[in-house]
Coordinates of C-alpha atoms in Angstrom, one line a residue:
M110 CA -135.7 -68.3 31.4
K111 CA -134.2 -70.9 33.5
Q112 CA -131.3 -71.3 31.1
Q113 CA -130.6 -67.5 31.2
D114 CA -130.4 -67.6 35.1
E115 CA -128.0 -70.5 34.9
N116 CA -125.8 -68.6 32.4
R117 CA -125.7 -65.6 34.7
E118 CA -124.6 -67.7 37.7
V119 CA -121.8 -69.3 35.6
T120 CA -120.7 -65.9 34.5
K121 CA -120.6 -64.6 38.1
A122 CA -118.6 -67.7 39.1
L123 CA -116.1 -67.2 36.3
V124 CA -115.6 -63.5 37.3
K125 CA -115.0 -64.5 41.0
V126 CA -112.4 -67.2 39.9
S127 CA -110.7 -64.7 37.6
K128 CA -110.5 -62.1 40.4
A129 CA -109.0 -64.7 42.7
L130 CA -106.5 -65.8 40.1
I131 CA -105.4 -62.2 39.5
T132 CA -105.0 -61.6 43.3
V133 CA -102.9 -64.7 43.7
S134 CA -100.8 -63.7 40.7
V135 CA -100.2 -60.3 42.1
L136 CA -99.2 -61.7 45.5
F137 CA -96.8 -64.2 43.8
A138 CA -95.2 -61.4 41.8
V139 CA -94.7 -59.3 45.0
C140 CA -93.1 -62.3 46.7
I141 CA -90.7 -62.8 43.8
I142 CA -89.7 -59.1 43.9
V143 CA -89.1 -59.2 47.6
V144 CA -86.9 -62.3 47.3
I145 CA -84.9 -60.7 44.4
V146 CA -84.4 -57.4 46.3
T147 CA -83.3 -59.3 49.4
L148 CA -80.7 -61.3 47.5
V149 CA -79.1 -58.4 45.6
A150 CA -79.4 -55.6 48.2
P151 CA -76.2 -54.6 50.0
I152 CA -75.7 -56.3 53.4
D153 CA -75.3 -54.0 56.4
H154 CA -72.3 -55.9 57.7
N155 CA -70.9 -55.1 61.1
P156 CA -67.4 -56.7 61.5
N157 CA -67.4 -56.0 65.2
E158 CA -70.6 -58.0 65.6
D159 CA -68.9 -61.0 63.9
S160 CA -65.9 -60.6 66.2
R161 CA -68.1 -60.5 69.2
Q162 CA -69.8 -63.7 68.1
G163 CA -66.5 -65.4 67.3
N164 CA -65.0 -64.5 70.7
G165 CA -68.2 -65.5 72.5
R166 CA -68.1 -62.1 74.3
A167 CA -71.2 -60.0 73.6
D168 CA -70.1 -57.4 76.2
Q169 CA -66.8 -56.5 74.7
P170 CA -66.5 -55.3 71.1
A171 CA -63.4 -56.4 69.3
I172 CA -60.7 -53.8 68.7
V173 CA -60.0 -53.1 65.0
P174 CA -56.5 -51.8 64.7
S175 CA -56.1 -48.5 62.9
T176 CA -53.2 -49.9 61.0
A177 CA -55.5 -52.3 59.1
V178 CA -56.0 -49.9 56.3
S179 CA -52.8 -47.8 56.7
A180 CA -50.2 -47.4 54.0
G181 CA -47.7 -47.5 56.8
T182 CA -48.1 -51.2 57.1
T183 CA -48.0 -52.3 53.5
P184 CA -45.2 -54.7 52.5
R185 CA -41.9 -53.1 51.6
P186 CA -39.4 -54.8 49.2
I187 CA -35.9 -55.6 50.5
P188 CA -33.1 -54.6 48.2
A189 CA -31.0 -57.4 46.8
D190 CA -27.9 -55.8 48.3
A191 CA -29.3 -55.6 51.8
W192 CA -26.9 -56.6 54.6
K193 CA -27.1 -60.3 55.6
A194 CA -25.3 -61.9 58.6
P195 CA -22.7 -64.5 57.6
N196 CA -23.6 -68.2 57.6
D197 CA -22.5 -70.3 60.6
N198 CA -20.4 -72.4 58.3
T199 CA -18.0 -69.5 58.0
I200 CA -17.1 -69.7 61.8
P201 CA -13.6 -71.1 61.9
A202 CA -12.6 -74.3 63.6
G203 CA -10.5 -74.4 66.8
K204 CA -10.1 -71.8 69.5
D205 CA -11.1 -68.9 67.4
G206 CA -14.4 -70.5 66.5
E207 CA -15.0 -71.4 70.1
M208 CA -14.5 -67.8 71.2
I209 CA -17.0 -66.7 68.5
K210 CA -19.6 -69.2 69.6
Y211 CA -19.1 -68.3 73.2
G212 CA -19.5 -64.6 72.4
R213 CA -22.7 -65.3 70.6
E214 CA -23.9 -67.3 73.6
L215 CA -23.1 -64.3 75.9
V216 CA -25.0 -61.9 73.6
A217 CA -28.1 -64.2 73.4
H218 CA -28.2 -65.2 77.1
T219 CA -26.3 -62.5 78.9
A220 CA -28.3 -62.8 82.2
R221 CA -27.3 -66.4 82.6
Y222 CA -23.7 -65.2 83.2
F223 CA -24.1 -61.6 84.5
G224 CA -27.7 -61.2 85.6
P225 CA -29.1 -61.2 89.2
Q226 CA -28.4 -64.9 89.3
G227 CA -25.4 -64.9 87.0
S228 CA -22.9 -67.7 87.1
I229 CA -19.9 -65.4 86.5
A230 CA -21.0 -62.1 88.2
K231 CA -24.2 -60.5 89.4
I232 CA -23.9 -57.1 87.8
T233 CA -26.8 -56.5 85.4
N234 CA -30.6 -56.1 85.5
G235 CA -31.4 -59.5 84.0
M236 CA -31.9 -58.4 80.4
N237 CA -29.9 -60.0 77.6
C238 CA -28.0 -58.0 74.9
Q239 CA -30.2 -59.9 72.4
N240 CA -33.3 -58.2 73.9
C241 CA -32.3 -55.0 72.1
H242 CA -29.9 -56.6 69.4
L243 CA -32.3 -59.1 68.0
D244 CA -31.2 -62.6 66.9
A245 CA -27.9 -61.9 68.6
G246 CA -27.4 -58.8 66.5
S247 CA -28.0 -60.4 63.2
R248 CA -31.5 -59.2 62.2
L249 CA -32.1 -56.6 59.5
F250 CA -32.8 -53.2 61.2
G251 CA -32.9 -55.2 64.4
N252 CA -30.2 -53.0 66.0
N253 CA -27.7 -55.4 64.5
Y254 CA -23.9 -55.3 64.7
A255 CA -23.3 -55.1 61.0
S256 CA -20.9 -52.2 60.9
F257 CA -20.0 -52.1 64.6
I258 CA -16.4 -53.3 64.3
A259 CA -15.8 -51.4 61.0
S260 CA -16.5 -48.1 62.8
Y261 CA -14.0 -48.6 65.6
P262 CA -11.7 -47.2 66.9
K263 CA -13.6 -43.9 66.7
L264 CA -14.0 -40.6 68.4
S265 CA -17.0 -40.8 70.8
N266 CA -19.0 -37.6 70.8
R267 CA -20.5 -38.6 74.1
S268 CA -17.2 -39.2 76.0
G269 CA -15.1 -36.8 73.9
R270 CA -12.3 -39.3 73.4
V271 CA -11.3 -42.1 71.0
E272 CA -12.7 -45.4 72.1
Q273 CA -11.9 -49.0 71.3
P274 CA -14.8 -51.4 70.5
E275 CA -14.4 -53.3 73.8
E276 CA -15.0 -50.1 75.7
R277 CA -18.2 -49.6 73.9
I278 CA -19.3 -53.1 74.7
A279 CA -18.5 -52.6 78.3
E280 CA -20.5 -49.4 78.4
C281 CA -23.7 -51.3 77.3
F282 CA -23.5 -53.2 80.6
E283 CA -23.6 -49.9 82.5
R284 CA -26.4 -48.3 80.4
S285 CA -28.7 -50.8 78.5
L286 CA -28.2 -53.5 81.2
A287 CA -28.3 -50.9 84.0
G288 CA -25.4 -52.6 85.7
K289 CA -21.7 -52.4 86.3
V290 CA -18.9 -52.4 83.7
P291 CA -17.0 -55.7 83.5
N292 CA -13.3 -55.7 82.8
P293 CA -12.8 -55.0 79.1
S294 CA -9.9 -57.4 79.0
S295 CA -11.9 -60.3 80.4
K296 CA -12.5 -63.5 78.4
E297 CA -16.2 -62.7 78.2
I298 CA -15.8 -59.2 76.7
Q299 CA -13.1 -60.5 74.3
A300 CA -15.4 -63.4 73.3
M301 CA -18.2 -60.9 72.5
L302 CA -15.7 -58.9 70.6
A303 CA -14.7 -61.9 68.6
Y304 CA -18.3 -62.6 67.7
M305 CA -18.9 -59.1 66.6
K306 CA -15.8 -59.2 64.4
W307 CA -17.1 -62.3 62.8
I308 CA -20.6 -61.0 62.2
G309 CA -19.2 -57.8 60.6
K310 CA -16.3 -59.5 58.8
D311 CA -17.4 -58.5 55.3
V312 CA -18.1 -54.8 56.1
K313 CA -15.6 -52.2 55.3
K314 CA -15.0 -48.9 57.2
G315 CA -17.4 -46.2 56.0
Q316 CA -19.4 -48.7 53.9
K317 CA -23.1 -47.7 53.5
L318 CA -25.3 -50.7 54.3
F319 CA -29.1 -51.2 53.8
G320 CA -30.5 -52.6 57.0
N321 CA -27.7 -51.6 59.4
A322 CA -28.5 -50.9 63.1
T323 CA -32.0 -49.3 63.2
E324 CA -34.1 -47.5 60.6
K325 CA -34.3 -43.8 60.9
L326 CA -37.9 -42.9 60.3
A327 CA -39.1 -39.6 58.8
F328 CA -39.8 -37.0 61.4
M329 CA -43.4 -36.2 62.2
D330 CA -44.7 -32.6 62.0
Q331 CA -45.9 -32.8 65.6
A332 CA -44.5 -34.2 68.8
A333 CA -44.9 -37.9 69.6
D334 CA -47.9 -38.5 71.9
P335 CA -47.4 -40.8 74.9
A336 CA -51.2 -40.9 75.4
K337 CA -51.8 -42.2 71.9
G338 CA -48.8 -44.5 72.4
K339 CA -50.4 -46.0 75.4
E340 CA -53.3 -47.1 73.2
V341 CA -50.9 -48.8 70.8
F342 CA -49.1 -50.5 73.7
M343 CA -52.4 -51.8 75.2
M344 CA -53.5 -53.1 71.8
K345 CA -50.2 -54.6 70.5
C346 CA -47.6 -54.8 73.2
Q347 CA -48.8 -55.6 76.6
S348 CA -49.7 -59.2 75.7
C349 CA -45.9 -59.9 75.5
H350 CA -44.4 -57.2 77.7
G351 CA -47.0 -57.1 80.5
A352 CA -49.6 -54.6 81.4
N353 CA -47.1 -52.8 83.6
G354 CA -44.1 -53.2 81.2
E355 CA -42.6 -55.9 83.5
G356 CA -41.7 -58.3 80.7
L357 CA -41.9 -62.1 80.8
L358 CA -39.3 -64.3 82.4
N359 CA -38.3 -67.7 80.9
A360 CA -39.0 -70.9 82.9
D361 CA -35.5 -70.7 84.5
K362 CA -36.5 -67.3 86.0
K363 CA -33.0 -66.1 85.2
T364 CA -33.5 -64.6 81.7
Y365 CA -36.3 -62.7 79.9
A366 CA -38.1 -64.2 76.9
N367 CA -39.7 -60.7 76.5
P368 CA -37.8 -57.9 78.2
P369 CA -39.2 -55.4 80.7
L370 CA -39.8 -52.0 79.0
W371 CA -39.7 -50.0 82.1
G372 CA -39.1 -50.4 85.8
K373 CA -36.0 -51.3 87.8
H374 CA -35.1 -54.3 85.5
S375 CA -35.3 -52.4 82.3
Y376 CA -32.7 -50.2 80.5
N377 CA -31.8 -47.0 82.2
D378 CA -32.2 -43.5 80.8
G379 CA -28.6 -43.5 79.5
A380 CA -29.3 -46.3 77.0
G381 CA -29.6 -45.9 73.3
M382 CA -33.2 -47.1 73.4
Y383 CA -34.1 -44.1 75.6
R384 CA -33.5 -41.9 72.5
L385 CA -36.8 -41.8 70.6
T386 CA -35.3 -41.9 67.1
N387 CA -33.7 -45.2 67.9
F388 CA -36.7 -46.7 69.7
A389 CA -39.2 -45.7 66.9
G390 CA -37.1 -47.2 64.2
F391 CA -36.6 -50.4 66.2
V392 CA -40.2 -51.0 66.9
K393 CA -41.4 -50.1 63.4
N394 CA -39.3 -53.0 62.0
N395 CA -39.6 -55.6 64.7
M396 CA -42.7 -55.1 66.9
P397 CA -45.1 -56.6 67.6
Y398 CA -44.0 -60.2 67.3
G399 CA -43.8 -61.2 63.7
A400 CA -43.2 -57.7 62.3
S401 CA -40.2 -57.1 60.0
Y402 CA -39.0 -54.4 57.6
H403 CA -40.8 -56.3 54.8
S404 CA -44.0 -56.7 56.8
P405 CA -44.4 -53.9 59.3
Q406 CA -47.4 -53.9 61.6
L407 CA -47.2 -50.4 62.9
T408 CA -47.5 -47.1 61.1
D409 CA -44.6 -44.7 61.5
E410 CA -46.9 -42.5 63.7
E411 CA -47.7 -45.4 65.9
A412 CA -44.1 -46.3 66.2
W413 CA -43.2 -42.8 67.3
N414 CA -46.1 -42.7 69.8
V415 CA -45.6 -46.0 71.4
G416 CA -41.9 -45.1 71.8
A417 CA -42.9 -41.9 73.5
F418 CA -45.2 -43.8 75.9
V419 CA -42.6 -46.4 76.8
N420 CA -39.9 -43.8 77.5
S421 CA -42.3 -41.7 79.5
Q422 CA -42.4 -44.5 82.1
P423 CA -40.1 -44.8 85.2
R424 CA -36.8 -46.5 84.9
P425 CA -33.3 -46.4 86.5
H426 CA -31.5 -43.1 86.2
K427 CA -27.9 -42.7 85.2
D428 CA -25.9 -39.6 85.9
Q429 CA -24.9 -38.2 82.6
Q430 CA -23.8 -34.7 83.5
H431 CA -20.3 -35.4 82.2
D432 CA -21.5 -36.7 78.8
W433 CA -21.5 -34.6 75.7
K434 CA -19.0 -31.9 76.7
D435 CA -19.4 -30.4 73.2
L436 CA -23.1 -29.4 73.3
K437 CA -23.2 -28.9 69.5
K438 CA -22.6 -32.7 69.1
K439 CA -25.4 -33.7 71.4
P440 CA -28.1 -35.7 69.6
I441 CA -31.3 -33.9 68.8
D442 CA -33.3 -36.5 70.8
F443 CA -31.1 -36.5 73.9
P444 CA -33.7 -35.7 76.6
F445 CA -31.4 -34.0 79.2
G446 CA -30.0 -30.5 79.0
P447 CA -28.1 -28.3 78.7
Y448 CA -28.3 -27.7 75.0
A449 CA -26.6 -25.5 72.4
D450 CA -30.0 -24.4 71.2
Q451 CA -33.1 -22.9 72.9
F452 CA -35.4 -25.9 72.5
S453 CA -36.9 -27.5 75.7
E454 CA -36.0 -30.8 77.2
K455 CA -39.5 -32.0 76.4
Q456 CA -39.1 -31.2 72.7
H457 CA -35.7 -32.9 72.6
K458 CA -37.4 -35.9 74.1
Y459 CA -40.7 -36.1 72.1
G460 CA -40.2 -33.8 69.2
P461 CA -41.1 -32.3 66.8
F462 CA -37.5 -32.9 65.8
K463 CA -37.4 -31.2 62.4
P464 CA -37.2 -27.6 63.8
I465 CA -34.2 -28.7 66.0
K466 CA -32.5 -30.3 63.1
D467 CA -33.1 -27.3 60.9
A468 CA -31.7 -25.0 63.6
Q469 CA -28.5 -27.1 63.9
K470 CA -28.0 -26.9 60.1
Q471 CA -28.5 -23.2 60.1
A472 CA -26.0 -22.8 63.0
S473 CA -23.4 -24.9 61.1
I474 CA -23.9 -22.7 58.0
I475 CA -23.4 -19.5 59.9
K476 CA -20.3 -20.9 61.6
S477 CA -18.8 -21.9 58.3

């Protein structure tokens, strides 16, 4: 009888141990499953959170540029026959070479000689020609001088007469540099002319070049938007050009490292950059710093919009009422009337440009 009681107690003990082992096993299995699920499950990753931690600013989420995933910023191949500026070793020796070098110096550092503190004359706003003609007019789609000389002398649709290249150079002082026209026969204008002849020495009249001047972007279906352009400016431009577009002076306080984009020291409204098709193509291939035709940082739409914003800001005015006597030859993006068509000044300034272009073509067909 005693033996039976002992057997029952042992059986009960074994049952308890078995239950305990089963419970432990189940809990262990659950833990393993949780660990596996944790490792393989998708992580809810917030890139802005990482940016905030990296910047040490928990109160200010990082701005993620819309261009990050845009096809408009993908690398573009440069054709093998794209225009290239000649090498410096092709500059001749002697007086001719010295004039070419002096001309390049004047293009690169115009304000040293003609700015508000210029050593030769005080007749410009302080910008350099190089601020709009990058790398002294030698950069691909950087408003370069590739075919400048080859295209002159030519009939100017703006003035209505045949102009010589030195006249066009002098005009830039009055418009892009918002200043006064120097004597076209002066040593300085002749030196700049010599430099431009050298840089375009291999280009023939009428030759089609890839990379010449500025790229002409495809027209948008809608008008460029200054409000959206302001967002692009704040994100990508103001760090170099200033929150108020005032630019950044060099240490000498005589020339600009980064030019003003509006205000009294910027280009006036008679300059080529005040035409949106020029400005958009320029910034698309060169801005912000580090951008190029091969590696653009702005989409086409952003380029159009930031151009609209910049050119909506105040700047010096030039009387242009005597320009473009033949209204049919007025550019589609010239923002001052009168016009040969019925489109408004606002549409001529911001677009959409395709309807204007189509109307011009239709008018030429009817006339012919």
